Coordinates of N, CA and C in Angstrom, one line a residue:
X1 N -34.5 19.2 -6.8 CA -34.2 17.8 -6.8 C -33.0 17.6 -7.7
X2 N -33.4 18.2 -8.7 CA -31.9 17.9 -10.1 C -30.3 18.8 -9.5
X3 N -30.7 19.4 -8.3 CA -29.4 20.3 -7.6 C -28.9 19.0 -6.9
X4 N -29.6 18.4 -6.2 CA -29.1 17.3 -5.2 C -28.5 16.3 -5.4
X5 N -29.1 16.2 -6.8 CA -28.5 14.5 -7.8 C -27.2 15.0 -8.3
X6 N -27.1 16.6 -8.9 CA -25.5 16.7 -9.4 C -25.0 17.0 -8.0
X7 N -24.9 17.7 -7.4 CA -24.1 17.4 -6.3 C -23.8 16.3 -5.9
X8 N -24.9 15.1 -5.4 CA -24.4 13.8 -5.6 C -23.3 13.2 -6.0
X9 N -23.9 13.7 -7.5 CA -22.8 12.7 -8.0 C -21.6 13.3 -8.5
X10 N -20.9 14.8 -7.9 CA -20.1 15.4 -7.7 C -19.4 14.9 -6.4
X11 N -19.9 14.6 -5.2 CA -19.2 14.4 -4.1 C -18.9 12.6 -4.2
X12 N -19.6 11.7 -5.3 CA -19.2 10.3 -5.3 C -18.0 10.5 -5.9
X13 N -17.8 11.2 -7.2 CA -16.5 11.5 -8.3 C -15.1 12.1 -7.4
X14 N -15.6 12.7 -6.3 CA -14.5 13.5 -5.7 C -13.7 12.3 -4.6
X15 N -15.3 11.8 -4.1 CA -14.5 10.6 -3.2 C -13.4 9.1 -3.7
X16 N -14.3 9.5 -5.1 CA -13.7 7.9 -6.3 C -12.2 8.5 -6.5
X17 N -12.5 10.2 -6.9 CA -10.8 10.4 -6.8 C -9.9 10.2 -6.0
X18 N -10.1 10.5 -4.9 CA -9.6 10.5 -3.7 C -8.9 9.2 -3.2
X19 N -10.1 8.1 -3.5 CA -9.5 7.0 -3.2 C -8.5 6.3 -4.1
X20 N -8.3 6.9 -5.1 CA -7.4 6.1 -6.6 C -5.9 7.1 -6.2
X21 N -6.3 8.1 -5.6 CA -5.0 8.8 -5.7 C -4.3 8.1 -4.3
X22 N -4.9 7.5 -3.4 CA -4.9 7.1 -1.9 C -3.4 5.4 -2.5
X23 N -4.4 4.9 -3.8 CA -4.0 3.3 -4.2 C -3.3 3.8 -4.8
X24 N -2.8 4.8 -5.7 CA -1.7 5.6 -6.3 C -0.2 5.3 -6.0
X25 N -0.8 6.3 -4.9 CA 0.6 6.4 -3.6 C 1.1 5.4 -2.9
X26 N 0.4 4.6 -2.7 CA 0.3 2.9 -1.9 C 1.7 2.4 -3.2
X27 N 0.9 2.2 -4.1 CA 1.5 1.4 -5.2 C 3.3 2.2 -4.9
X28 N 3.2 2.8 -5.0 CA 4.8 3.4 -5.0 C 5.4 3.1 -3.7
X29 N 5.9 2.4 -3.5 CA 6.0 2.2 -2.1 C 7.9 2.3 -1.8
X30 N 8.5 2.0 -3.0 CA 10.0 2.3 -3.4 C 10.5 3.4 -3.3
X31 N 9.4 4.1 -4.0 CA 10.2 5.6 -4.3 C 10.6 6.3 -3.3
X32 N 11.3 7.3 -3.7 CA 11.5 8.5 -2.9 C 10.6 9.4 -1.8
X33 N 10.6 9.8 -1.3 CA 9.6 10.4 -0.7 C 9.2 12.0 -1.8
X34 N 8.1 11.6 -1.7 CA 7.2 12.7 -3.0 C 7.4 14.1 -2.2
X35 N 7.7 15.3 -2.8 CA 7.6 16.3 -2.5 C 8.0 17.3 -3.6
X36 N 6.7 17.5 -4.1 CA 6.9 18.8 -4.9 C 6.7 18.3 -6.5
X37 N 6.9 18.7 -7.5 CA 6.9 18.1 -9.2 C 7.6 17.3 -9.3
X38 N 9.2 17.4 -8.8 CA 10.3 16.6 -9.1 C 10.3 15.4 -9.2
X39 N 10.2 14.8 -7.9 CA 9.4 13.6 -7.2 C 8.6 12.5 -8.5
X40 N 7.1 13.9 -8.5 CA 6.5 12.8 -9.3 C 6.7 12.6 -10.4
X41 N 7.5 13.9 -11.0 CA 7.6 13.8 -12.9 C 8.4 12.6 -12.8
X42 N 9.6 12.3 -11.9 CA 10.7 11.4 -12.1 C 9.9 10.3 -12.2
X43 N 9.1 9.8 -10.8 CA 8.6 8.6 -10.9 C 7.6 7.8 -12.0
X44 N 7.5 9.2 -12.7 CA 6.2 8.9 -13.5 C 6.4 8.5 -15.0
X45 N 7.6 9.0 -15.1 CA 8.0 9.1 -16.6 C 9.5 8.3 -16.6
X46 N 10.7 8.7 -15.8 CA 12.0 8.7 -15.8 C 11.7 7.4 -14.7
X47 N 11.4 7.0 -13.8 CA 11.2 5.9 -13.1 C 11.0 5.0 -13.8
X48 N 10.4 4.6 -15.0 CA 10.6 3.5 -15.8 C 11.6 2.9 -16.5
X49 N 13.0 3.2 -16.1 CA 14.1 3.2 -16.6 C 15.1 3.2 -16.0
X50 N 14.9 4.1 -14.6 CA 15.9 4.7 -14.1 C 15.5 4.9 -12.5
X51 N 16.8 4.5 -11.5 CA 16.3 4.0 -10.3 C 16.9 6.0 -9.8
X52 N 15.7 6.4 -9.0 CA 16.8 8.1 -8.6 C 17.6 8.3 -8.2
X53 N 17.7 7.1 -6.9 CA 19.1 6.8 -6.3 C 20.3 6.5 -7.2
X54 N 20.2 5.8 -7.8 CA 21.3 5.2 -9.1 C 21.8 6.4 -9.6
X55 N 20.5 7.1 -10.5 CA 21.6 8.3 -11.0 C 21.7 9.4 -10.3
X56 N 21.0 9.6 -9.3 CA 21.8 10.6 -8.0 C 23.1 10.5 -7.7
X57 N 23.5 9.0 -7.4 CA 24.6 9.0 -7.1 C 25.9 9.0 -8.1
X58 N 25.4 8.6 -9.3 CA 25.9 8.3 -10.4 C 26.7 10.1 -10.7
X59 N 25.7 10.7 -10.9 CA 26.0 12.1 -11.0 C 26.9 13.2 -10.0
X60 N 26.6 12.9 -8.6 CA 26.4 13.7 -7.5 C 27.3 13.3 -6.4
X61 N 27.5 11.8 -6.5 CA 27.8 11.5 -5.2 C 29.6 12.0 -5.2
X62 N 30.3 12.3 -4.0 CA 31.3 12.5 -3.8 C 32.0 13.6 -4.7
X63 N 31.3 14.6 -4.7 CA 31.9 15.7 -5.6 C 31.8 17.4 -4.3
X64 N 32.7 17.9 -5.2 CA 32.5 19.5 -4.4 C 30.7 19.7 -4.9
X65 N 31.1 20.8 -3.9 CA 29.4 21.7 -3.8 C 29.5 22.5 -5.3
X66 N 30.5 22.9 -5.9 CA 31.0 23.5 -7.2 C 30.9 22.8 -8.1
X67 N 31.1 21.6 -8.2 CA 30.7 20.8 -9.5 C 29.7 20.0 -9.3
X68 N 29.2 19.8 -8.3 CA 27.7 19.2 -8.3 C 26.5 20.2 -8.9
X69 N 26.8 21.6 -8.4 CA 26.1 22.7 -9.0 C 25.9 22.5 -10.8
X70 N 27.3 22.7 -11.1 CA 28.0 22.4 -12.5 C 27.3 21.4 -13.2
X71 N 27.4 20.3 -12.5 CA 26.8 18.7 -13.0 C 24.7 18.9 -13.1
X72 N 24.5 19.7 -12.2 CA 23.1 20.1 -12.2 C 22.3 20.5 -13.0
X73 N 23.4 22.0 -13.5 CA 22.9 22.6 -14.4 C 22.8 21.8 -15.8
X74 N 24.4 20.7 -15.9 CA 23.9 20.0 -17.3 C 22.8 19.2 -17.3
X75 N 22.9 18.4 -16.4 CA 21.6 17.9 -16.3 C 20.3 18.1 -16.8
X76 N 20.1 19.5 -16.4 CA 18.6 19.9 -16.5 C 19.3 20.4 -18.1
X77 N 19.8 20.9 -18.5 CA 19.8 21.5 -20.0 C 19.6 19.5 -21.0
X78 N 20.4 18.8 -20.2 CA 20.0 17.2 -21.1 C 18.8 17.3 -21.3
X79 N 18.4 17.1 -19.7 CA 16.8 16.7 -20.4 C 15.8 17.7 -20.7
X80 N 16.2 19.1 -21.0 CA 15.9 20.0 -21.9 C 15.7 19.2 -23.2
X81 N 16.7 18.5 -23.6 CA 16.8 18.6 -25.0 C 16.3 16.9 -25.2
X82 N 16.3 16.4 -24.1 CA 15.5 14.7 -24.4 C 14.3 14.3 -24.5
X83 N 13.7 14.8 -26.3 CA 12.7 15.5 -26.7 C 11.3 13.8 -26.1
X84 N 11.8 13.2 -25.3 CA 11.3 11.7 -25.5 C 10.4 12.1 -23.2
X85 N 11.1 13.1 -23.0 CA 10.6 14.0 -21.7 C 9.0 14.7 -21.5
X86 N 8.1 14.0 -21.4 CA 7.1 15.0 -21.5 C 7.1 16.2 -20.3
X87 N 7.4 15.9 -19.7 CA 7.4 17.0 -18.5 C 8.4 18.7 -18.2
X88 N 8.4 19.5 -17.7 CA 8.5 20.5 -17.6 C 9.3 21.4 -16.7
X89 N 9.8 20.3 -15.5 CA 10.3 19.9 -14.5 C 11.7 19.9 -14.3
X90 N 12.6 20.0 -15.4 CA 14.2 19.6 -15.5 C 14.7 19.8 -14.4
X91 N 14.5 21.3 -14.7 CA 15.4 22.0 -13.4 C 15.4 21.5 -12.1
X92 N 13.8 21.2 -11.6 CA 13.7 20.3 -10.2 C 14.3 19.3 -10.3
X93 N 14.1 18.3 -11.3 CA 14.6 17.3 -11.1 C 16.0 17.0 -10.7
X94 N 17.0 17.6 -11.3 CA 18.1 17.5 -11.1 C 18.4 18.3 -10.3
X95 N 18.0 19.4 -9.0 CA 18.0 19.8 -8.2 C 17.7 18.8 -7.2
X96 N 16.5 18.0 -7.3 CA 16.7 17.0 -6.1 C 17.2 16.0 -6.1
X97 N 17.9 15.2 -7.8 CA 18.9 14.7 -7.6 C 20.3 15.0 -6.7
X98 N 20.3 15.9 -7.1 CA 21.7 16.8 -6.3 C 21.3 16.7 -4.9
X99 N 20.1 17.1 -4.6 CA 20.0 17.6 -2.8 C 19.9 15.8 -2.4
X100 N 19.6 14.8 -2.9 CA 19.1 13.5 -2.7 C 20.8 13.3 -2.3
X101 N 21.7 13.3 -2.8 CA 23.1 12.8 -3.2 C 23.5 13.6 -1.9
X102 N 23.3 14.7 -1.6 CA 23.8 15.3 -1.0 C 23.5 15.5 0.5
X103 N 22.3 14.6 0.8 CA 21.6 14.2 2.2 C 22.7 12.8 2.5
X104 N 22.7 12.0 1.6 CA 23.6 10.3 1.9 C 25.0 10.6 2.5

């Protein structure tokens, strides 16, 4: 009986998650389309400040494929050092700034 009740209330916790991650994604309805860490560290942290379109383009837009590389790499070394970044992510991030800029 005491197997049934934690399973129970394992499969209510899994479904409560489920549904919060469901209103999560709802709530973002602006953003970018999520795929991968980049996506969400941005939105999660750097979205409070900063639109990704804005500084995609800000960075990216209208440049060679050689300095947008260039502009990339600084990028991720910035927020290397933008000790106010919890996340782990740089490198993606400014890779799909770059590839974002470079889809428009």
């Amino acid at each position: 009986m005491r197997t049934f009740k934690v399973a129970a209330i394992l499969i209510a916790a899994m479904m409560l998650s489920g549904t919060n991650q469901t209103m999560a994604a709802e709530q973002i309805e602006c953003a970018p389309v999520v795929a991968g860490p980049a996506p969400e560290a941005f939105a999660s942290y750097c979205g409070r400040c900063h639109k990704a379109e804005v500084l995609s383009d800000e960075y990216f837009a209208g440049v060679s494929e050689e300095l947008a590389l260039q502009r990339e790499a600084e990028l991720a070394l910035f927020l290397d050092r933008h000790s106010a970044c919890p996340h782990q992510h740089h490198e993606e991030i400014a890779a799909w700034l770059r590839e974002m800029a470079m889809e428009r």
